[in-house]
Amino acid sequence: MSLAAVWPLVLGLLVVAALAVATTRLSRRRRAALAAAGVAAGAGGRAGRRLPPAGVWLSLAGIAVLALAAAGPAASVPVSRAAGTVIVAMDVSNSMNATDVAPTRLGAAKRAAREFVDGLPASVDAGVVAFQNGALTTHQPSADHAAAVAAIDRLSVTGGTSLADAILTSLSAITGRTVRPGPDGTVPDLGYWSSATIVLFSDGEDSGNVEGGSGGGTGTEGGGDAVEAAAQAAAAAGVHVETVGVGTAAGATVEVDGYRLHTALDQDTLTALAQTTGGSYHPASRAPELDGVASAIDLRLTTHNEDLPLAGAFIAFAVLLLAAGGVLTILRTGRVV
């Protein structure tokens, strides 16, 4: 049990202690006065009876319990809920600065991603991964969807593209441990995470540089093989990858470090990536199709601790003690003390 504030309890106990001392002294003085008057403690008549302290002690106990209630007691209890996880993986490579979709590919991807996250049910946690040459988790999965949207809004373009890193870093965010390919390019067993989905927004152009899924890795050339290996790892973990293609087949020209480069949507790569994991490809122009992604997630049963306020129960118990003390005092003495 925890307390919101300790001082009401301390103050209440001091008051109870002072009242207990005063009651004891008063009782002794009363008995001494009766003895001096020659009245025996067990003599008949109401005036000669020894005052039973039970009613007083019950009242004092009630005050002590009220002090405890004022301190804001709470018990930590396990609460179960059905939950899932969605990682929004956003391509922030230089090619996403192309303007073949308005205002830019990244701008269009942000808009679609915001709408998607806003439509997620409260039972689904949302995380954000930004990827270019490497990848970085910019928002850990949580029920705070507004924070996920804010993380999406902060993204800006830089670097090349590594779809493999996007998947591996997303798997790291899902599993809670760094996921890196081994020397042979394969990914160790990650367990089964069917309650998680990766929604990847990209133009599909891949530079073929995989950094081991941590954003600061090995720099090993992987290309399509690295993407395939990462996709197979997601599939083995039961994680679907839903890809959203941003851009056009005709493409556009972007300026990078003083060079003008042509870039176009690679729909085939994104489609193959999604199909390997059991997911689907969605053109950004039909982003509302993503509304069904969350409903298709196999929610898992999770348990977390929540504080259960106990003040109400303690107040009810204190009232019961005070009432019992008052009734007992009236019955024994004929007056309220």
Tab-separated table of C-alpha atoms in Angstrom:
chain	number	residue	atom	x	y	z
A	1	MET	CA	0.000	0.000	0.000
A	2	SER	CA	1.234	3.498	-0.808
A	3	LEU	CA	0.291	6.919	0.555
A	4	ALA	CA	-0.176	10.091	-1.470
A	5	ALA	CA	0.890	12.227	1.524
A	6	VAL	CA	2.272	11.143	4.903
A	7	TRP	CA	1.707	14.317	6.915
A	8	PRO	CA	-2.108	13.895	7.402
A	9	LEU	CA	-1.470	10.467	8.909
A	10	VAL	CA	1.309	11.757	11.188
A	11	LEU	CA	-0.821	14.704	12.318
A	12	GLY	CA	-3.827	12.461	12.927
A	13	LEU	CA	-1.819	9.951	14.957
A	14	LEU	CA	-0.415	12.771	17.101
A	15	VAL	CA	-3.951	14.001	17.788
A	16	VAL	CA	-5.093	10.458	18.650
A	17	ALA	CA	-2.111	9.979	20.961
A	18	ALA	CA	-2.842	13.274	22.734
A	19	LEU	CA	-6.512	12.357	23.158
A	20	ALA	CA	-5.577	8.893	24.448
A	21	VAL	CA	-3.247	10.382	27.068
A	22	ALA	CA	-5.882	12.948	28.089
A	23	THR	CA	-8.577	10.253	28.351
A	24	THR	CA	-6.376	8.027	30.497
A	25	ARG	CA	-5.492	10.853	32.878
A	26	LEU	CA	-9.126	11.962	33.140
A	27	SER	CA	-10.214	8.416	33.938
A	28	ARG	CA	-7.596	8.123	36.685
A	29	ARG	CA	-8.592	11.456	38.215
A	30	ARG	CA	-12.240	10.427	38.201
A	31	ARG	CA	-11.493	7.135	39.973
A	32	ALA	CA	-9.286	8.949	42.496
A	33	ALA	CA	-12.051	11.466	43.200
A	34	LEU	CA	-14.570	8.671	43.703
A	35	ALA	CA	-12.187	6.869	46.042
A	36	ALA	CA	-11.635	10.057	48.067
A	37	ALA	CA	-15.402	10.456	48.383
A	38	GLY	CA	-15.641	6.926	49.721
A	39	VAL	CA	-17.416	5.561	46.667
A	40	ALA	CA	-16.184	2.111	45.610
A	41	ALA	CA	-15.420	1.578	41.975
A	42	GLY	CA	-17.903	-1.282	41.777
A	43	ALA	CA	-20.676	0.380	43.818
A	44	GLY	CA	-24.194	0.379	42.477
A	45	GLY	CA	-25.723	3.314	40.681
A	46	ARG	CA	-24.736	5.015	37.539
A	47	ALA	CA	-22.439	7.496	39.308
A	48	GLY	CA	-20.519	4.711	40.957
A	49	ARG	CA	-19.781	2.671	37.940
A	50	ARG	CA	-16.331	2.539	36.507
A	51	LEU	CA	-16.455	4.082	33.056
A	52	PRO	CA	-15.581	1.353	30.516
A	53	PRO	CA	-13.040	2.757	28.040
A	54	ALA	CA	-14.181	0.604	25.090
A	55	GLY	CA	-16.393	3.302	23.537
A	56	VAL	CA	-13.658	5.927	23.817
A	57	TRP	CA	-11.040	3.639	22.307
A	58	LEU	CA	-13.320	2.806	19.386
A	59	SER	CA	-13.830	6.525	18.747
A	60	LEU	CA	-10.088	7.168	18.886
A	61	ALA	CA	-9.515	4.285	16.488
A	62	GLY	CA	-12.036	5.862	14.128
A	63	ILE	CA	-10.119	9.163	14.196
A	64	ALA	CA	-6.869	7.287	13.442
A	65	VAL	CA	-8.476	5.531	10.473
A	66	LEU	CA	-9.788	8.897	9.199
A	67	ALA	CA	-6.235	10.246	9.365
A	68	LEU	CA	-5.078	7.280	7.281
A	69	ALA	CA	-7.838	7.952	4.738
A	70	ALA	CA	-6.733	11.611	4.513
A	71	ALA	CA	-3.223	10.425	3.601
A	72	GLY	CA	-4.563	9.024	0.312
A	73	PRO	CA	-3.875	5.289	0.625
A	74	ALA	CA	-3.744	3.240	-2.568
A	75	ALA	CA	-3.044	-0.379	-3.357
A	76	SER	CA	-1.159	-1.513	-6.444
A	77	VAL	CA	-3.258	-4.152	-8.184
A	78	PRO	CA	-2.596	-6.029	-11.425
A	79	VAL	CA	-4.946	-5.056	-14.273
A	80	SER	CA	-5.251	-7.007	-17.507
A	81	ARG	CA	-6.042	-5.521	-20.906
A	82	ALA	CA	-5.949	-6.608	-24.531
A	83	ALA	CA	-3.180	-4.718	-26.319
A	84	GLY	CA	-1.260	-4.642	-29.583
A	85	THR	CA	1.708	-2.726	-30.998
A	86	VAL	CA	2.107	-0.775	-34.244
A	87	ILE	CA	5.457	0.634	-35.350
A	88	VAL	CA	5.219	3.450	-37.895
A	89	ALA	CA	8.476	3.274	-39.892
A	90	MET	CA	9.062	6.502	-41.829
A	91	ASP	CA	11.492	6.838	-44.742
A	92	VAL	CA	13.407	10.118	-44.259
A	93	SER	CA	15.971	9.635	-47.047
A	94	ASN	CA	16.794	12.433	-49.475
A	95	SER	CA	14.520	10.935	-52.140
A	96	MET	CA	11.541	11.673	-49.877
A	97	ASN	CA	12.111	15.347	-50.666
A	98	ALA	CA	10.804	14.773	-54.201
A	99	THR	CA	7.717	16.735	-55.186
A	100	ASP	CA	5.968	14.235	-57.468
A	101	VAL	CA	3.321	14.153	-54.708
A	102	ALA	CA	2.301	17.324	-52.883
A	103	PRO	CA	3.810	18.934	-50.955
A	104	THR	CA	6.673	16.401	-50.900
A	105	ARG	CA	6.822	12.649	-50.481
A	106	LEU	CA	7.722	13.061	-46.825
A	107	GLY	CA	4.949	15.601	-46.341
A	108	ALA	CA	2.419	13.225	-47.875
A	109	ALA	CA	3.766	10.330	-45.787
A	110	LYS	CA	3.483	12.404	-42.596
A	111	ARG	CA	-0.105	13.295	-43.388
A	112	ALA	CA	-1.081	9.672	-44.018
A	113	ALA	CA	0.835	8.474	-40.927
A	114	ARG	CA	-0.838	11.067	-38.687
A	115	GLU	CA	-4.282	10.022	-39.880
A	116	PHE	CA	-3.388	6.376	-39.325
A	117	VAL	CA	-2.115	6.882	-35.757
A	118	ASP	CA	-5.077	9.104	-34.858
A	119	GLY	CA	-7.386	6.280	-35.925
A	120	LEU	CA	-5.728	3.623	-33.767
A	121	PRO	CA	-7.804	2.289	-30.863
A	122	ALA	CA	-6.594	3.052	-27.347
A	123	SER	CA	-5.700	-0.614	-26.828
A	124	VAL	CA	-2.938	-0.421	-29.482
A	125	ASP	CA	0.448	1.095	-28.576
A	126	ALA	CA	2.145	3.196	-31.268
A	127	GLY	CA	5.881	3.681	-31.853
A	128	VAL	CA	7.820	5.605	-34.506
A	129	VAL	CA	11.022	4.606	-36.339
A	130	ALA	CA	12.805	6.951	-38.763
A	131	PHE	CA	15.111	5.343	-41.303
A	132	GLN	CA	17.599	6.421	-43.964
A	133	ASN	CA	21.110	4.872	-44.199
A	134	GLY	CA	20.424	3.552	-40.721
A	135	ALA	CA	17.375	3.695	-38.484
A	136	LEU	CA	16.464	5.223	-35.141
A	137	THR	CA	13.504	4.716	-32.804
A	138	THR	CA	12.176	8.254	-32.284
A	139	HIS	CA	9.253	7.179	-30.085
A	140	GLN	CA	9.057	3.972	-28.091
A	141	PRO	CA	5.731	2.110	-28.378
A	142	SER	CA	3.220	3.504	-25.900
A	143	ALA	CA	-0.460	4.307	-25.503
A	144	ASP	CA	0.381	8.011	-25.947
A	145	HIS	CA	-0.719	8.427	-29.567
A	146	ALA	CA	-0.332	12.219	-29.415
A	147	ALA	CA	3.383	11.788	-28.630
A	148	ALA	CA	3.716	9.424	-31.603
A	149	VAL	CA	2.114	12.012	-33.895
A	150	ALA	CA	4.471	14.671	-32.520
A	151	ALA	CA	7.442	12.397	-33.280
A	152	ILE	CA	6.212	12.013	-36.865
A	153	ASP	CA	5.844	15.777	-37.264
A	154	ARG	CA	9.470	16.347	-36.207
A	155	LEU	CA	10.964	14.200	-38.988
A	156	SER	CA	13.075	15.726	-41.770
A	157	VAL	CA	14.933	14.291	-44.774
A	158	THR	CA	18.570	13.204	-44.754
A	159	GLY	CA	20.796	10.407	-46.092
A	160	GLY	CA	20.085	7.335	-48.202
A	161	THR	CA	17.669	4.450	-47.627
A	162	SER	CA	18.004	1.120	-45.835
A	163	LEU	CA	14.764	-0.832	-45.758
A	164	ALA	CA	16.527	-3.641	-43.888
A	165	ASP	CA	17.486	-1.284	-41.063
A	166	ALA	CA	13.898	-0.005	-40.971
A	167	ILE	CA	12.605	-3.520	-40.325
A	168	LEU	CA	15.336	-4.542	-37.866
A	169	THR	CA	15.017	-1.383	-35.778
A	170	SER	CA	11.237	-1.751	-35.757
A	171	LEU	CA	11.677	-5.326	-34.505
A	172	SER	CA	14.014	-3.975	-31.812
A	173	ALA	CA	11.301	-1.551	-30.671
A	174	ILE	CA	8.743	-4.365	-30.615
A	175	THR	CA	10.835	-6.941	-28.765
A	176	GLY	CA	12.636	-4.526	-26.447
A	177	ARG	CA	16.097	-5.770	-27.414
A	178	THR	CA	18.531	-4.848	-30.172
A	179	VAL	CA	18.018	-6.975	-33.279
A	180	ARG	CA	21.109	-7.406	-35.469
A	181	PRO	CA	21.939	-9.887	-38.233
A	182	GLY	CA	24.616	-12.445	-37.485
A	183	PRO	CA	27.817	-12.974	-39.516
A	184	ASP	CA	25.862	-15.088	-41.987
A	185	GLY	CA	23.235	-12.369	-42.413
A	186	THR	CA	20.501	-14.203	-40.527
A	187	VAL	CA	18.642	-12.856	-37.501
A	188	PRO	CA	18.419	-14.902	-34.270
A	189	ASP	CA	15.068	-16.226	-33.090
A	190	LEU	CA	12.982	-13.378	-31.659
A	191	GLY	CA	10.045	-15.312	-30.301
A	192	TYR	CA	6.516	-14.819	-31.601
A	193	TRP	CA	4.959	-11.337	-31.699
A	194	SER	CA	1.745	-11.736	-33.655
A	195	SER	CA	0.247	-8.790	-31.769
A	196	ALA	CA	2.660	-6.390	-33.530
A	197	THR	CA	2.562	-4.806	-36.983
A	198	ILE	CA	5.026	-2.577	-38.833
A	199	VAL	CA	3.547	0.070	-41.140
A	200	LEU	CA	6.343	1.261	-43.415
A	201	PHE	CA	6.024	4.520	-45.407
A	202	SER	CA	8.603	4.746	-48.211
A	203	ASP	CA	9.216	5.273	-51.913
A	204	GLY	CA	10.852	1.837	-51.928
A	205	GLU	CA	14.252	2.904	-53.266
A	206	ASP	CA	16.900	1.079	-51.249
A	207	SER	CA	20.592	1.989	-51.110
A	208	GLY	CA	21.463	-1.522	-49.930
A	209	ASN	CA	23.354	-0.433	-46.802
A	210	VAL	CA	22.345	-2.279	-43.649
A	211	GLU	CA	23.681	-1.147	-40.275
A	212	GLY	CA	22.513	-4.021	-38.127
A	213	GLY	CA	19.231	-2.531	-37.010
A	214	SER	CA	20.620	-0.184	-34.372
A	215	GLY	CA	21.410	2.944	-36.360
A	216	GLY	CA	25.134	2.706	-35.661
A	217	GLY	CA	26.119	-0.721	-36.862
A	218	THR	CA	28.392	-2.497	-39.212
A	219	GLY	CA	27.869	-0.816	-42.560
A	220	THR	CA	27.736	-4.186	-44.309
A	221	GLU	CA	26.507	-4.188	-47.869
A	222	GLY	CA	23.280	-6.082	-48.021
A	223	GLY	CA	21.044	-4.795	-50.800
A	224	GLY	CA	18.023	-6.893	-51.685
A	225	ASP	CA	19.386	-9.879	-49.779
A	226	ALA	CA	19.502	-7.829	-46.560
A	227	VAL	CA	15.925	-6.649	-47.078
A	228	GLU	CA	14.795	-10.217	-47.744
A	229	ALA	CA	16.594	-11.487	-44.616
A	230	ALA	CA	15.037	-8.763	-42.474
A	231	ALA	CA	11.604	-9.506	-43.921
A	232	GLN	CA	12.054	-13.212	-43.218
A	233	ALA	CA	13.002	-12.379	-39.616
A	234	ALA	CA	9.788	-10.353	-39.234
A	235	ALA	CA	7.755	-13.170	-40.757
A	236	ALA	CA	9.345	-15.738	-38.419
A	237	ALA	CA	8.422	-13.504	-35.468
A	238	GLY	CA	4.817	-13.282	-36.659
A	239	VAL	CA	5.136	-9.550	-37.382
A	240	HIS	CA	3.313	-8.341	-40.502
A	241	VAL	CA	4.816	-5.462	-42.474
A	242	GLU	CA	2.262	-3.253	-44.214
A	243	THR	CA	4.006	-1.062	-46.802
A	244	VAL	CA	2.733	2.310	-48.006
A	245	GLY	CA	4.201	3.515	-51.308
A	246	VAL	CA	4.815	7.268	-51.474
A	247	GLY	CA	5.649	8.773	-54.856
A	248	THR	CA	4.891	8.074	-58.505
A	249	ALA	CA	6.232	5.633	-61.086
A	250	ALA	CA	7.220	8.598	-63.289
A	251	GLY	CA	9.225	10.001	-60.412
A	252	ALA	CA	10.911	13.359	-59.974
A	253	THR	CA	14.354	14.926	-59.700
A	254	VAL	CA	15.874	15.923	-56.373
A	255	GLU	CA	19.072	17.800	-55.609
A	256	VAL	CA	21.455	16.059	-53.199
A	257	ASP	CA	24.854	17.578	-52.328
A	258	GLY	CA	24.853	19.612	-55.522
A	259	TYR	CA	23.844	16.661	-57.735
A	260	ARG	CA	20.486	16.245	-59.447
A	261	LEU	CA	19.202	12.700	-59.081
A	262	HIS	CA	16.110	11.067	-60.534
A	263	THR	CA	13.986	9.070	-58.105
A	264	ALA	CA	10.824	7.032	-58.637
A	265	LEU	CA	8.478	4.848	-56.620
A	266	ASP	CA	9.638	1.219	-56.467
A	267	GLN	CA	6.311	-0.476	-55.976
A	268	ASP	CA	7.664	-3.960	-56.692
A	269	THR	CA	10.135	-3.865	-53.797
A	270	LEU	CA	7.513	-2.664	-51.348
A	271	THR	CA	4.998	-5.253	-52.544
A	272	ALA	CA	7.495	-8.107	-52.232
A	273	LEU	CA	8.535	-6.923	-48.772
A	274	ALA	CA	4.951	-6.861	-47.544
A	275	GLN	CA	4.038	-10.219	-49.071
A	276	THR	CA	7.042	-11.935	-47.477
A	277	THR	CA	5.686	-11.067	-44.030
A	278	GLY	CA	2.031	-11.740	-44.805
A	279	GLY	CA	1.237	-8.035	-45.124
A	280	SER	CA	-0.071	-5.936	-47.990
A	281	TYR	CA	1.055	-3.039	-50.157
A	282	HIS	CA	-0.959	0.203	-50.029
A	283	PRO	CA	-0.478	3.176	-52.367
A	284	ALA	CA	-0.363	6.432	-50.415
A	285	SER	CA	-3.273	7.659	-52.548
A	286	ARG	CA	-5.363	4.931	-50.930
A	287	ALA	CA	-4.002	5.325	-47.396
A	288	PRO	CA	-7.515	4.941	-45.872
A	289	GLU	CA	-7.015	1.222	-46.611
A	290	LEU	CA	-4.806	1.245	-43.513
A	291	ASP	CA	-7.901	1.645	-41.343
A	292	GLY	CA	-8.233	-2.120	-41.366
A	293	VAL	CA	-4.662	-2.746	-40.207
A	294	ALA	CA	-5.342	-2.169	-36.500
A	295	SER	CA	-8.464	-4.330	-36.544
A	296	ALA	CA	-6.437	-7.197	-38.005
A	297	ILE	CA	-3.913	-7.184	-35.144
A	298	ASP	CA	-4.110	-10.180	-32.832
A	299	LEU	CA	-4.333	-8.409	-29.489
A	300	ARG	CA	-2.383	-9.972	-26.625
A	301	LEU	CA	-3.388	-9.987	-22.978
A	302	THR	CA	-1.030	-7.793	-20.966
A	303	THR	CA	-0.917	-7.126	-17.225
A	304	HIS	CA	0.201	-3.906	-15.598
A	305	ASN	CA	-0.127	-2.477	-12.103
A	306	GLU	CA	-2.544	0.339	-11.353
A	307	ASP	CA	-3.100	2.210	-8.079
A	308	LEU	CA	-6.512	1.487	-6.560
A	309	PRO	CA	-7.610	4.326	-4.182
A	310	LEU	CA	-8.585	3.028	-0.755
A	311	ALA	CA	-9.633	6.295	0.940
A	312	GLY	CA	-13.345	5.573	0.492
A	313	ALA	CA	-13.084	2.184	2.175
A	314	PHE	CA	-11.097	3.625	5.088
A	315	ILE	CA	-13.594	6.467	5.545
A	316	ALA	CA	-16.470	3.967	5.690
A	317	PHE	CA	-14.586	1.888	8.266
A	318	ALA	CA	-13.790	5.014	10.329
A	319	VAL	CA	-17.449	6.055	10.359
A	320	LEU	CA	-18.381	2.553	11.531
A	321	LEU	CA	-15.839	2.735	14.373
A	322	LEU	CA	-17.004	6.198	15.442
A	323	ALA	CA	-20.647	5.124	15.379
A	324	ALA	CA	-19.886	1.983	17.394
A	325	GLY	CA	-17.892	3.999	19.902
A	326	GLY	CA	-20.687	6.522	20.324
A	327	VAL	CA	-23.386	3.872	20.706
A	328	LEU	CA	-21.317	1.905	23.235
A	329	THR	CA	-20.623	5.016	25.286
A	330	ILE	CA	-24.309	5.976	25.386
A	331	LEU	CA	-25.370	2.472	26.377
A	332	ARG	CA	-22.799	2.234	29.181
A	333	THR	CA	-23.009	5.746	30.622
A	334	GLY	CA	-26.248	7.231	29.435
A	335	ARG	CA	-24.414	10.211	27.906
A	336	VAL	CA	-22.011	11.007	25.090
A	337	VAL	CA	-18.461	11.433	26.357
